Tab-separated table of C-alpha atoms in Angstrom:
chain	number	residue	atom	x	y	z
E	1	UNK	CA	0.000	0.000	0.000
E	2	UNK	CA	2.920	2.054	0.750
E	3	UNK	CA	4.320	2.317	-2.397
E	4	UNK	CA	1.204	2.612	-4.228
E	5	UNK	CA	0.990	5.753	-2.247
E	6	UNK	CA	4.180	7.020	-3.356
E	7	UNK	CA	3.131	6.392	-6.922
E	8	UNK	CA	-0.064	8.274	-6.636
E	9	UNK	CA	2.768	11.248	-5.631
E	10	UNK	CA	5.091	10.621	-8.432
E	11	UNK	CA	3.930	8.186	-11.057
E	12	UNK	CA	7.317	7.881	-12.530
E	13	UNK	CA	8.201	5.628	-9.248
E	14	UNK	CA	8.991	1.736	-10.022
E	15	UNK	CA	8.060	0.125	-6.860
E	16	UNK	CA	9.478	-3.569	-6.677
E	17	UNK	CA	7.237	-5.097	-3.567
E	18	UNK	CA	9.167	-8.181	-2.051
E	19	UNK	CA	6.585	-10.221	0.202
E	20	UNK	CA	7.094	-13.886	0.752
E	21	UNK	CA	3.454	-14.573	2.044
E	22	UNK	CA	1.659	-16.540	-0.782
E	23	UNK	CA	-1.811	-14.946	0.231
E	24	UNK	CA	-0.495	-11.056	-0.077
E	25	UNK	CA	1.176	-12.339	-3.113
E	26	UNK	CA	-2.177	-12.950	-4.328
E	27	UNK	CA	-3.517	-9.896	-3.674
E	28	UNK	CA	-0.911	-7.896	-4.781
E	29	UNK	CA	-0.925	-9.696	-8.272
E	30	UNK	CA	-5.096	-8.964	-8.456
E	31	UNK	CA	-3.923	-5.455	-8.072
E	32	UNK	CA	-1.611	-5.722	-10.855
E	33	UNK	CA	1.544	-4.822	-8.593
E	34	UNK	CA	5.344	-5.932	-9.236
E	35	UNK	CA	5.936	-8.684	-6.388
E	36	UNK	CA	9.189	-10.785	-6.170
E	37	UNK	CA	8.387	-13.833	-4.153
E	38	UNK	CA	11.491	-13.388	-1.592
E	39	UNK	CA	12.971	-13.315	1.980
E	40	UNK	CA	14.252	-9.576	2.578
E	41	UNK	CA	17.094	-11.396	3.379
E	42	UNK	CA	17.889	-12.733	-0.303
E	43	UNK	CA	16.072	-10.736	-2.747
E	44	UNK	CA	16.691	-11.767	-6.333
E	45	UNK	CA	17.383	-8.442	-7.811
E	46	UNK	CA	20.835	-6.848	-9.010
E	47	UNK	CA	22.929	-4.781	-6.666
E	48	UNK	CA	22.896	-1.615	-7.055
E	49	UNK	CA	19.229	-1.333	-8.351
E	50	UNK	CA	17.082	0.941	-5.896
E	51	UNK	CA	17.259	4.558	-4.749
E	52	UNK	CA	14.874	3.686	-1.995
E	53	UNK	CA	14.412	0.795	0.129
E	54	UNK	CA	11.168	0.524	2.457
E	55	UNK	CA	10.296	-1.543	5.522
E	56	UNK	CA	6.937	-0.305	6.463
E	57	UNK	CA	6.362	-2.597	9.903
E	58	UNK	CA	8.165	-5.450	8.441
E	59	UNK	CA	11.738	-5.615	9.074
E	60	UNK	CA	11.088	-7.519	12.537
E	61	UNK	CA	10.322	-10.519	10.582
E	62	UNK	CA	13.900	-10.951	9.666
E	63	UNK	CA	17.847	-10.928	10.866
E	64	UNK	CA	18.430	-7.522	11.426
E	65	UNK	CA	21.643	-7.676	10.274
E	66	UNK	CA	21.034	-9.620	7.053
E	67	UNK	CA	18.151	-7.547	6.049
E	68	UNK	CA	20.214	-3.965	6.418
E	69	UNK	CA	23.135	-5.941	4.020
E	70	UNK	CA	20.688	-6.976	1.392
E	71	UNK	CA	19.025	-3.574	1.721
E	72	UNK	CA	22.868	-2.247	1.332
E	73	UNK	CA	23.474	-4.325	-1.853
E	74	UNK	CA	20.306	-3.234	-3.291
E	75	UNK	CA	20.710	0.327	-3.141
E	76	UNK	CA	22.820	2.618	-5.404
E	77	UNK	CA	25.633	5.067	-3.561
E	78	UNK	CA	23.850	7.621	-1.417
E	79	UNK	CA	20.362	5.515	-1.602
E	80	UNK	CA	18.089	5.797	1.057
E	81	UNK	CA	17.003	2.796	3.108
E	82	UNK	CA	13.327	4.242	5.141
E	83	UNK	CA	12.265	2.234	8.101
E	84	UNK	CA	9.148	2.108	10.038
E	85	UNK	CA	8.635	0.015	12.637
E	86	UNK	CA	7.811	-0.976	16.367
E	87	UNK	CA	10.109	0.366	19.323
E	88	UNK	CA	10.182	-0.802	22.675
E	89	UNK	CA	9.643	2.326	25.191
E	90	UNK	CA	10.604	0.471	28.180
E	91	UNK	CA	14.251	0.900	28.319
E	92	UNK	CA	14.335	-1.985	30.698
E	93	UNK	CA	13.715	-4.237	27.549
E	94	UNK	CA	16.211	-4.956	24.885
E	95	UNK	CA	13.784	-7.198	22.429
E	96	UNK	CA	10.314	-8.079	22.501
E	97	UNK	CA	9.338	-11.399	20.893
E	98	UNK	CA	6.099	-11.540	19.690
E	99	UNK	CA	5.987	-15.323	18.653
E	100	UNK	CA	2.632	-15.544	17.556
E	101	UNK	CA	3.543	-13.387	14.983
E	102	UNK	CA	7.118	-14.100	14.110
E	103	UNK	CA	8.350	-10.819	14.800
E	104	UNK	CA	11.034	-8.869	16.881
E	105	UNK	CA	10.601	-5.916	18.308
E	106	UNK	CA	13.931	-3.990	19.173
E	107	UNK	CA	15.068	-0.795	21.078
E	108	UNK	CA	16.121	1.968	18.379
E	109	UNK	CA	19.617	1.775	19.832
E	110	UNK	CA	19.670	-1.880	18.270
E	111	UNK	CA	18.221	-0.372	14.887
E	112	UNK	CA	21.294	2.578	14.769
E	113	UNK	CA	24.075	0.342	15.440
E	114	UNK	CA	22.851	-2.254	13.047
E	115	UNK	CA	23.094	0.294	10.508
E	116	UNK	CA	26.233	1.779	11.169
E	117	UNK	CA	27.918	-2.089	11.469
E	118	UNK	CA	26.277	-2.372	7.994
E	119	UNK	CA	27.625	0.450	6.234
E	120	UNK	CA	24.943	2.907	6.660
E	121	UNK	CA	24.767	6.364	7.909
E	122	UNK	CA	21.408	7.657	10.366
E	123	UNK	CA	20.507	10.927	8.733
E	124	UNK	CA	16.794	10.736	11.238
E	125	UNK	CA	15.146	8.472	13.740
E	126	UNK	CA	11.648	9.972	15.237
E	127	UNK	CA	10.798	7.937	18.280
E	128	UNK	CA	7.598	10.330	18.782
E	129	UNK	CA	6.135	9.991	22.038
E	130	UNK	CA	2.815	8.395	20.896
E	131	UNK	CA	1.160	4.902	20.773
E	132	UNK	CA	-0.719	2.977	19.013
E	133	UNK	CA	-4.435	2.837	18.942
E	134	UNK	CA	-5.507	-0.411	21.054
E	135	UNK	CA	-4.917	-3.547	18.710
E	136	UNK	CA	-8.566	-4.946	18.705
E	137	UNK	CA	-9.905	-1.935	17.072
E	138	UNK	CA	-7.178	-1.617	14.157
E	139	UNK	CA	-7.675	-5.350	13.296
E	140	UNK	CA	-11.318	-5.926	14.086
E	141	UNK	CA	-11.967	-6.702	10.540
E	142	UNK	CA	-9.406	-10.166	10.085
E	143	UNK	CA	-10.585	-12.808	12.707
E	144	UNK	CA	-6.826	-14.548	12.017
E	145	UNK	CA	-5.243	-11.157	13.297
E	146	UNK	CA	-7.492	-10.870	15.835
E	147	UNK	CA	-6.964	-14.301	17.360
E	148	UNK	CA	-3.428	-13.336	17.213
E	149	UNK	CA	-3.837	-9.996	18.934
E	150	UNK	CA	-5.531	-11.631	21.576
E	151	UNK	CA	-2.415	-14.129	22.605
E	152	UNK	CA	-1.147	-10.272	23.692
E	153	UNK	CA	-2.598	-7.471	25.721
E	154	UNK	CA	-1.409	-4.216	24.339
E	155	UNK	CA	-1.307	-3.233	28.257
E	156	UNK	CA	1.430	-5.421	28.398
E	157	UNK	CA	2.919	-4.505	25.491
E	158	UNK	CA	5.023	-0.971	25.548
E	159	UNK	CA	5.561	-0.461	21.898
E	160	UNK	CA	5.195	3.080	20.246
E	161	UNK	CA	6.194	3.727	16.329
E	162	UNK	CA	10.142	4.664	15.437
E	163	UNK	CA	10.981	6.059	11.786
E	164	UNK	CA	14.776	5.775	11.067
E	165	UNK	CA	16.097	7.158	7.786
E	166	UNK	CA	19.167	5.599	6.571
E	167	UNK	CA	21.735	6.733	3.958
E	168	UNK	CA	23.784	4.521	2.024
E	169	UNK	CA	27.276	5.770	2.785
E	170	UNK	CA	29.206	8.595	4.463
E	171	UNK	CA	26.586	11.558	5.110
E	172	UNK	CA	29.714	14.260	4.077
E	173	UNK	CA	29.057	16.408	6.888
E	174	UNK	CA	25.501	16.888	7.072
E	175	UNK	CA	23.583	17.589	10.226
E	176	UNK	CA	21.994	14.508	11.321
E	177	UNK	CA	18.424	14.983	12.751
C-alpha cells in the first residue's frame, strides 16, 4: 500500500514489492503490482538497483543484520534505506518477541548500530512519544489477526512507532536529525 501511495505522488516511481506470504502475493498480483516472491534477506534483484528501500512494519520478521546488508546491496551510492517500525519504550527491555507473529521488536539503539555495522549512515530516527491505537480496534476486521492480537494485551505490550532514515554511505558532513 505504501508504495502505491508514493506512486499516486510521483507516477514515474517503479516500486518492486518483495513479500514472501503466498496470500499477499495474491492480492498484490489482483492489483496488478510488481511482487518478487522473496525473503528480505535474499532478494533476487541486481545490486545496485534501488534509490529507496522501504520496511513499512516489516523488518522484525527478519535478521536484522542480514536484512540492512541486502538492503545495502540493493541500493545505489547515497540511496536511502526508510524504516518504520515498532520500538520498545521500556528501556528496561532490549527485544520483545512476539511469537505468535514471528516478529522482533527492538530498542532503536539496536536499529542505529545495526546500521552503522552495515555500512549505513542515520541521517533521522523519530521515536515520537505516541502509541498505538488499542490492537482490537485496528484489526477488528481479520478474525486470524485478531486471534493473534488476543495471545497479547497491548497493556502489556510498551511499543510506540520509530521512523529511522538511513543513507547509504558517508553523510559528508551533514547535520543529522
Amino acid at each position: 500500500q505504501c508504495g502505491e501511495l508514493l506512486k499516486e505522488i510521483d507516477p514515474s516511481l517503479e516500486v518492486i514489492n518483495v513479500v514472501n506470504d503466498a496470500g499477499l502475493i495474491d492480492y498484490m498480483n489482483g492489483k496488478g503490482r510488481v511482487c518478487v516472491n522473496a525473503s528480505f534477506e535474499d532478494v533476487p534483484l541486481p545490486s545496485k538497483i534501488a534509490d529507496y528501500v522501504m520496511c513499512n512494519e516489516a523488518i522484525g520478521h527478519g535478521d536484522l543484520d542480514n536484512v540492512l546488508q541486502e538492503a545495502y546491496r540493493l541500493l545505489k551510492t547515497g540511496g536511502v534505506m526508510v524504516i518504520k517500525d515498532f520500538s520498545i519504550t521500556d528501556v528496561g527491555k532490549e527485544k520483545l518477541d512476539l511469537e505468535a507473529w514471528g516478529y522482533q521488536a527492538r530498542q532503536p539503539s539496536e536499529f542505529v548500530a545495526a546500521a552503522y555495522r552495515n555500512g549505513f549512515s542515520v541521517q533521522t530516527l523519530l521515536h515520537p512519544p505516541m502509541y498505538m491505537r488499542h490492537w482490537f480496534d485496528i484489526i477488528e476486521a481479520e478474525q486470524s489477526a485478531s486471534d493473534s492480537a488476543a495471545l497479547h494485551d497491548p497493556k502489556d505490550l510498551p511499543l510506540c512507532m520509530s521512523l529511522y532514515r538511513l543513507v547509504k554511505g558517508s553523510l559528508h558532513g551533514k547535520s543529522v536529525n
